[in-house]
Coordinates of C-alpha atoms in Angstrom, one line a residue:
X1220 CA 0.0 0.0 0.0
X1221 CA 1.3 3.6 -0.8
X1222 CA 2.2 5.7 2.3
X1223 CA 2.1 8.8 0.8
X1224 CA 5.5 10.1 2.0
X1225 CA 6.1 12.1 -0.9
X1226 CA 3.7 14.9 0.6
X1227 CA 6.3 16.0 3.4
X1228 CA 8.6 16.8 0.0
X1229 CA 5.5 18.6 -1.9
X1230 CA 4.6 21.0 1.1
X1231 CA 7.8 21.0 3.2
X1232 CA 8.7 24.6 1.6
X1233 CA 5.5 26.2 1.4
X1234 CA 2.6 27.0 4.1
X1235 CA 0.8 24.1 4.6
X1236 CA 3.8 21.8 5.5
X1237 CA 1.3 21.3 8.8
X1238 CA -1.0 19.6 6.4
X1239 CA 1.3 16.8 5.6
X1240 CA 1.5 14.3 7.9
X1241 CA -2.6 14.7 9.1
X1242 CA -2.9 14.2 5.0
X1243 CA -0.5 11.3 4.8
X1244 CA -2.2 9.5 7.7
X1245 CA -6.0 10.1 6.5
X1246 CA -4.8 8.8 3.4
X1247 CA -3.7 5.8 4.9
X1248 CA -6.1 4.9 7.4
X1249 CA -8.9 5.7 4.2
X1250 CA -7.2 2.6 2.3
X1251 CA -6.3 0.5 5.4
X1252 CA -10.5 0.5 5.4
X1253 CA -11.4 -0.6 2.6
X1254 CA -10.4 -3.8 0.8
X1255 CA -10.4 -3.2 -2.8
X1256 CA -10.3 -6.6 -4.5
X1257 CA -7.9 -5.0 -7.9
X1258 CA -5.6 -3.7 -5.3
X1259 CA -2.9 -6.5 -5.5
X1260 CA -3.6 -6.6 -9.3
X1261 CA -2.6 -2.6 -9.6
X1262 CA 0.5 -2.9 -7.4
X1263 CA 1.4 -6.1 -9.3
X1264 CA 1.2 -3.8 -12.3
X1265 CA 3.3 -1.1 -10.9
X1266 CA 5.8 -3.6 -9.8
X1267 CA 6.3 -4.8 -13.2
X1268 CA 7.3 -1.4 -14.6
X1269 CA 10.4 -1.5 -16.6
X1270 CA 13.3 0.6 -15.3
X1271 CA 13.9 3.1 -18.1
X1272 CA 16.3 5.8 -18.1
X1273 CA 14.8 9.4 -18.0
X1274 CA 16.3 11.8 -20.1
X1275 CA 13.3 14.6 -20.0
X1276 CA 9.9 15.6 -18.2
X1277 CA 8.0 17.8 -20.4
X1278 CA 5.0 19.4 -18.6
X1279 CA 4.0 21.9 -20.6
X1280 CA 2.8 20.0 -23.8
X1281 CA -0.8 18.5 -24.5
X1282 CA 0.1 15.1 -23.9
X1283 CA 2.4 15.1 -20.7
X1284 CA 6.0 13.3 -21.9
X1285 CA 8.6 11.3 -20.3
X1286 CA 11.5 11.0 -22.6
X1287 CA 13.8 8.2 -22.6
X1288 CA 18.2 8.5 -22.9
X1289 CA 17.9 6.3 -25.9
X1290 CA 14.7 4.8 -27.6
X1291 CA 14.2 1.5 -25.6
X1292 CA 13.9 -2.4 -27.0
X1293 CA 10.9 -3.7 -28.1
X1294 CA 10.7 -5.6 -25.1
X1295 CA 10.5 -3.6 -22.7
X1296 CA 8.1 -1.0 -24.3
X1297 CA 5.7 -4.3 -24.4
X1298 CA 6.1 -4.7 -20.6
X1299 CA 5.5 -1.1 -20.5
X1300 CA 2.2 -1.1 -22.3
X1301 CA 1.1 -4.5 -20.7
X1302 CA 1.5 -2.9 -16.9
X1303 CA -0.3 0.7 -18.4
X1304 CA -3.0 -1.4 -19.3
X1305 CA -3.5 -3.3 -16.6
X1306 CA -4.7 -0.1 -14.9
X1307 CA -7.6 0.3 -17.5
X1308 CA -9.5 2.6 -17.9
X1309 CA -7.3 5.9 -18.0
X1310 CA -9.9 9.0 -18.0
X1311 CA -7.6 11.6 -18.5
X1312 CA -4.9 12.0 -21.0
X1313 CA -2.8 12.1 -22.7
X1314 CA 0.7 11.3 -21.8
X1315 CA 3.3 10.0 -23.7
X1316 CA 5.6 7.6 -22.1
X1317 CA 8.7 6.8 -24.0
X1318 CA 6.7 7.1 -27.5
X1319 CA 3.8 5.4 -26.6
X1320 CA 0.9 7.5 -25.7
X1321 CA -1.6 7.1 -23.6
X1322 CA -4.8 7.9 -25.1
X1323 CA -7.1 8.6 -22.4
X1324 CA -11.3 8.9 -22.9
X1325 CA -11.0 12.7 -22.2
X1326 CA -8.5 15.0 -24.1
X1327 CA -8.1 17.0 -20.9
X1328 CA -5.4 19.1 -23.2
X1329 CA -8.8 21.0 -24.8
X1330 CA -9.7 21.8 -21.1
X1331 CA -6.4 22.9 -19.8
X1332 CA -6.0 25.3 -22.9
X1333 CA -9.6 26.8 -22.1
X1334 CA -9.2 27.5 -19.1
X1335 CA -5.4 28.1 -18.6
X1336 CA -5.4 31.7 -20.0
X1337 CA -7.6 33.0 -17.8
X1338 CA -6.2 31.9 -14.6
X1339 CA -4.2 33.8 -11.9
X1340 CA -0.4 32.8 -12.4
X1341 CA 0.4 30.0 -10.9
X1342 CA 3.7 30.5 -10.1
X1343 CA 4.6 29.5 -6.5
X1344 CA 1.3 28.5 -6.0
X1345 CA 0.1 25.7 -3.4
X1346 CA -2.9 24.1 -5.9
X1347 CA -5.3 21.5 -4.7
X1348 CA -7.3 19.4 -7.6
X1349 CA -10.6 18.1 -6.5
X1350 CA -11.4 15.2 -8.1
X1351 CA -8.0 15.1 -9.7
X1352 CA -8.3 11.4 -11.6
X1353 CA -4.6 9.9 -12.4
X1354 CA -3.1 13.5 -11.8
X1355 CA -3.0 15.1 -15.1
X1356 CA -3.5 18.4 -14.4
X1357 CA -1.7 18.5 -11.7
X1358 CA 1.2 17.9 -14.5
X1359 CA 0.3 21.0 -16.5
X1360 CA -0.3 22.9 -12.8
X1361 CA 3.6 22.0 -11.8
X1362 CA 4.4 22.8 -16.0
X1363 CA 2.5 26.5 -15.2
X1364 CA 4.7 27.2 -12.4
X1365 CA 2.7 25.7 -9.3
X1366 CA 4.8 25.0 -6.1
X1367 CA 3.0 22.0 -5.2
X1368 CA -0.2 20.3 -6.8
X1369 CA -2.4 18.4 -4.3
X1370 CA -5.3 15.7 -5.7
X1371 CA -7.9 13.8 -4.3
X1372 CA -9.8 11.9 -5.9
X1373 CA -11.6 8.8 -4.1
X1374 CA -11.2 6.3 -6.8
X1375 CA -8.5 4.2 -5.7
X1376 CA -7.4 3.4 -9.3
X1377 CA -6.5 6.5 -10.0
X1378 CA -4.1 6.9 -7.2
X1379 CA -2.6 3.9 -8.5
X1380 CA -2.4 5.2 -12.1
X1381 CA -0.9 8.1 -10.9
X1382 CA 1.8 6.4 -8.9
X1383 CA 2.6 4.4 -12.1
X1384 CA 3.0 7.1 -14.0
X1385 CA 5.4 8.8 -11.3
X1386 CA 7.9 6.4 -11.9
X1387 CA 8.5 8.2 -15.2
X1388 CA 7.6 11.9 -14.9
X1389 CA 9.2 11.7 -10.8
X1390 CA 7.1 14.6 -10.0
X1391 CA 8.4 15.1 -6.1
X1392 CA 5.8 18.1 -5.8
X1393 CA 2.5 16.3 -6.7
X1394 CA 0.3 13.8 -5.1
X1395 CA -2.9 12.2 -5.5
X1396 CA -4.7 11.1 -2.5
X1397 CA -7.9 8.9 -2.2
X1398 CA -9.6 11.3 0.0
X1399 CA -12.9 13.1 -0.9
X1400 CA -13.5 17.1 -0.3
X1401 CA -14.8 16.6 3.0
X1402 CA -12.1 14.1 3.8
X1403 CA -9.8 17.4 3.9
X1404 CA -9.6 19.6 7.1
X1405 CA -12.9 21.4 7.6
X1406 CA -11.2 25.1 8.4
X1407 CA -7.5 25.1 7.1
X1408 CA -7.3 28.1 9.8
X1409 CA -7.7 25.3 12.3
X1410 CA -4.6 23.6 11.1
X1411 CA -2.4 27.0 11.5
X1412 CA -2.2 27.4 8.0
X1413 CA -4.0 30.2 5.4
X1414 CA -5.4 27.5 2.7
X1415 CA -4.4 27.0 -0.8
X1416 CA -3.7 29.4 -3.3
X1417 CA -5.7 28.1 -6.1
X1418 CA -8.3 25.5 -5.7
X1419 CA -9.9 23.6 -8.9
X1420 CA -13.0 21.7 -8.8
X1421 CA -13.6 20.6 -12.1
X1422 CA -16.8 18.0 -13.1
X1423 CA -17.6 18.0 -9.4
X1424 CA -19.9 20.1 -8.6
X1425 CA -22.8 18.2 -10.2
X1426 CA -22.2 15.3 -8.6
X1427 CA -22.5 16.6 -5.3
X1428 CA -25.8 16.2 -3.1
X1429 CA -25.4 19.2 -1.6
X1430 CA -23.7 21.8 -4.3
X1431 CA -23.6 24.7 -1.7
X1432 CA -22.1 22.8 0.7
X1433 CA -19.3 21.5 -2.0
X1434 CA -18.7 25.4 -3.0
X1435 CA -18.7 26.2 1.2
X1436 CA -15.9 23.4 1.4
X1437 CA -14.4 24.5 -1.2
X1438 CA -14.1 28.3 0.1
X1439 CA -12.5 27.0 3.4
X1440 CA -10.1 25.1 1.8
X1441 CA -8.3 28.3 0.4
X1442 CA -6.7 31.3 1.5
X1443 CA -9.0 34.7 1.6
X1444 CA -8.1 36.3 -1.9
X1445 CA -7.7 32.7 -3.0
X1446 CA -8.8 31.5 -6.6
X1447 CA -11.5 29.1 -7.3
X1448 CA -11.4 27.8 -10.6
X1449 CA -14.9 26.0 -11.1
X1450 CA -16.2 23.9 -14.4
X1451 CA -19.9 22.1 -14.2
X1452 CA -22.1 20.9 -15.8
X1453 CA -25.3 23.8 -17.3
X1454 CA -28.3 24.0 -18.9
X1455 CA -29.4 27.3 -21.2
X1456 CA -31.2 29.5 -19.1
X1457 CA -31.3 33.4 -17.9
X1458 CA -33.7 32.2 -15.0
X1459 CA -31.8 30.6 -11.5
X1460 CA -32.8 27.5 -12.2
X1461 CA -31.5 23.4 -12.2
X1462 CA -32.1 20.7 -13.4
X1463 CA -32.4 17.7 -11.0
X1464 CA -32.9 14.7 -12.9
X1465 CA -34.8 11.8 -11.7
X1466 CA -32.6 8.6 -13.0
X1467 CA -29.4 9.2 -15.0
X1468 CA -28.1 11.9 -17.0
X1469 CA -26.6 10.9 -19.9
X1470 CA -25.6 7.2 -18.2
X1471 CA -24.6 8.6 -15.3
X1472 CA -26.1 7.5 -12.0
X1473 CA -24.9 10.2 -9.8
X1474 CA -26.1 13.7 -11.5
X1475 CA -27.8 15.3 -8.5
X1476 CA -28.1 19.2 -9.8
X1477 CA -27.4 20.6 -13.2
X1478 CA -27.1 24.5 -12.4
X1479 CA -28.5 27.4 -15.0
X1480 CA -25.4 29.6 -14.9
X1481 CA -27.7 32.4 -13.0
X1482 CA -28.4 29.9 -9.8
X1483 CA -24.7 29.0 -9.8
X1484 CA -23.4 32.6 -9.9
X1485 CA -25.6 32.4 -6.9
X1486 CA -24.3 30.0 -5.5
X1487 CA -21.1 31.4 -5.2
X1488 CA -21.7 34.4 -3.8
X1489 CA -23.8 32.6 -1.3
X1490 CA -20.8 30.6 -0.5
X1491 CA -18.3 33.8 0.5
X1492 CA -16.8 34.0 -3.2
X1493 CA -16.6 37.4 -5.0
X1494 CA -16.0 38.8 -8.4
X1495 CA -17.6 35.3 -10.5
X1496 CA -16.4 35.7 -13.9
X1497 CA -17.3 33.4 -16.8
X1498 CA -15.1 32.3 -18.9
X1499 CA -16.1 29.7 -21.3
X1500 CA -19.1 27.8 -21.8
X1501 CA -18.3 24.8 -24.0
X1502 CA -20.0 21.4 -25.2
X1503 CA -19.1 18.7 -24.7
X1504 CA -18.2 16.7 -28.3
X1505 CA -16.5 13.3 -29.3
X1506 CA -13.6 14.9 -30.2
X1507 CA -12.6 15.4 -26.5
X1508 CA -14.6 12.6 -25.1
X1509 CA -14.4 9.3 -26.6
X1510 CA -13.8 5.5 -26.4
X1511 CA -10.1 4.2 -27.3
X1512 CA -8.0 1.3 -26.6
X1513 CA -7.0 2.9 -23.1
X1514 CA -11.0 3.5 -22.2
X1515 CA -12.9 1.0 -23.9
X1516 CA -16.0 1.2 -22.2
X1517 CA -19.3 3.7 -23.5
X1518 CA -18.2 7.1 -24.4
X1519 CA -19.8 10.5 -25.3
X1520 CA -21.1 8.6 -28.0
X1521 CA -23.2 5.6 -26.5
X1522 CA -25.0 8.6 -24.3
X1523 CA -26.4 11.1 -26.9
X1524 CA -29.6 10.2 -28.7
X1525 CA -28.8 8.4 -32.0
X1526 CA -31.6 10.5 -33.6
X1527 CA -30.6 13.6 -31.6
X1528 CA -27.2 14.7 -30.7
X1529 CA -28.6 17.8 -28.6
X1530 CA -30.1 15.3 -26.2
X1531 CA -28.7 12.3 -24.0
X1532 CA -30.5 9.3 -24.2
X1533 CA -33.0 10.2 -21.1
X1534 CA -34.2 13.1 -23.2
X1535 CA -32.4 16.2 -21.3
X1536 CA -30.4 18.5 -22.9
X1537 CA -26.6 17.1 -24.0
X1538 CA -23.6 18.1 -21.9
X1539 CA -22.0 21.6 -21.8
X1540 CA -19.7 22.8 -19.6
X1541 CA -19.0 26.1 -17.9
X1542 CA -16.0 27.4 -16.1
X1543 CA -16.1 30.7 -13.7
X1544 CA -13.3 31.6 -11.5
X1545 CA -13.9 33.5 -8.3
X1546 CA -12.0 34.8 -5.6
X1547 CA -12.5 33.8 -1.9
X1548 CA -14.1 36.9 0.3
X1549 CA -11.4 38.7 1.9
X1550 CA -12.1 39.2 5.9
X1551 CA -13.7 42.5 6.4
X1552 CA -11.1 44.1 8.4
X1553 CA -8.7 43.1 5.4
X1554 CA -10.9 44.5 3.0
X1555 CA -11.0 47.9 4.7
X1556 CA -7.6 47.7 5.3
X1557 CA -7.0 47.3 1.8

């Protein structure tokens, strides 16, 4: 089982180094209780990794690269692939290990380049990732300048995808743990710290009972004057209004509240955030979300209605995204002081 040591290294030089430790245990004691039956499958696949020289880490490109001293043997790029896909399905992408790429469901490149221009610089940042996945973006947050890149994500897979893919790209300022959002501390202040710089909660929000208690979790979790970068799931609307549907939404069990972009302004100034700002509102289409050979189970595709592209199979309106970053309230005095 992972210990998660590797979080000392991320935060030791930054403001949460308290968080470390209470992180690395809560991470721990999460796994010790549950009793995944692929467990010993993953690590067996992460054991088997080929030892292959590094010659490069490049961060900053759409599919995140681990480059090799000299192109290696057949061999061992087949043991490479075989361990990789072991850890089927890979929802995020794409990475290219060595020359072989991993091409993940989502092209979480097109996201990255949406929403990257519009974010605060990074540089020297302390970023958590809600719902991270295998880690990928906190690969372009570290390529962006970001002093340390924090995930959680509760799917156990993903933390061991994640480690796999550390053995190549040796990212000593990242992590993925298998916490949830309300796994973390519920007031950073509590833990003598100030919160995270930049906090992302991308394709959460919607799958959250409770959205204004995700968005009040997530304002406690960073500093005041903190970022927020948020993406959801919409509907079309001018009126503060959701929908809540009553099965699935487009095959997915777990869609609790799709927000008009009116209620979730709301929302977030409900929830102590100022200055919402939109800054894309997207759909989703099959040439970011797909099937491959890495993620071979229904896509984009096998949701929309055959007939109807607009709609998902139930009938509701086809996915499309919005991102809005906000800032987290200032305290009052600070604001006057300001």
């Amino acid at each position: 089982m992972w210990e998660f040591d590797e979080l000392h290294g991320a935060l030791a030089e930054t403001p949460l180094a308290a968080l470390a430790e209470p992180l690395a245990g809560t991470s721990r004691s999460v796994l010790s209780g549950r009793a995944h039956g692929d467990r010993a499958r993953w690590l067996a696949a992460i054991e088997a990794l080929p030892e292959i020289p590094v010659a490069a880490v490049r961060l900053q490109e759409d599919a995140v690269c681990a480059a090799a001293t000299r192109p290696p043997d057949a061999g061992t790029m087949a043991r490479l692939r075989r361990s990789m896909q072991a850890l089927h399905p890979w929802r995020k992408g794409p990475f290219d290990l060595f020359g072989m790429v991993i091409d993940a469901e989502w092209r979480s490149c097109m996201k990255w380049s949406r929403v990257a221009p519009h974010l605060s610089p990074l540089d020297g940042r302390v970023v958590l990732d809600v719902g991270s996945g295998n880690g990928y973006y906190l690969y372009r947050m570290l390529g962006a300048g970001a002093a340390a890149a924090i995930g959680v994500d509760p799917t156990e897979l993903f933390v061991a995808q994640f480690q796999a893919l550390n053995r190549y790209l040796g990212a000593s300022r990242a992590v993925v743990l298998p916490l949830r959002c309300e796994d973390l501390p519920a007031s950073m202040t509590g833990m003598g710290t100030a919160g995270f710089d930049t906090v992302f909660s991308m394709g959460v929000y919607y799958h959250r009972r409770d959205p204004l208690a995700h968005l009040g979790e997530l304002a406690e979790l960073l500093r005041p004057g903190g970022e927020l970068v948020l993406e959801t799931l919409v509907i079309e609307g001018d009126g503060a209004r959701a929908l809540e549907p009553g099965g699935r939404y487009a095959r997915m069990r777990n869609v609790w509240t799709v927000p008009s972009l009116p209620l979730l302004t709301t929302h977030l100034l409900e929830s102590g955030f100022i200055a919402p700002r939109l800054v894309g509102v997207t759909p989703t289409t099959a040439a970011e979300q797909r099937s491959t050979t890495w993620m071979t189970f229904e896509s984009l595709a096998d949701c929309l209605d055959p007939a109807d592209a607009t709609r998902t199979v139930e009938g509701y309106p086809a996915p499309v995204r919005a991102c809005i970053i906000a800032t987290r309230e200032l305290p009052a005095a600070s604001s006057n002081a300001s």
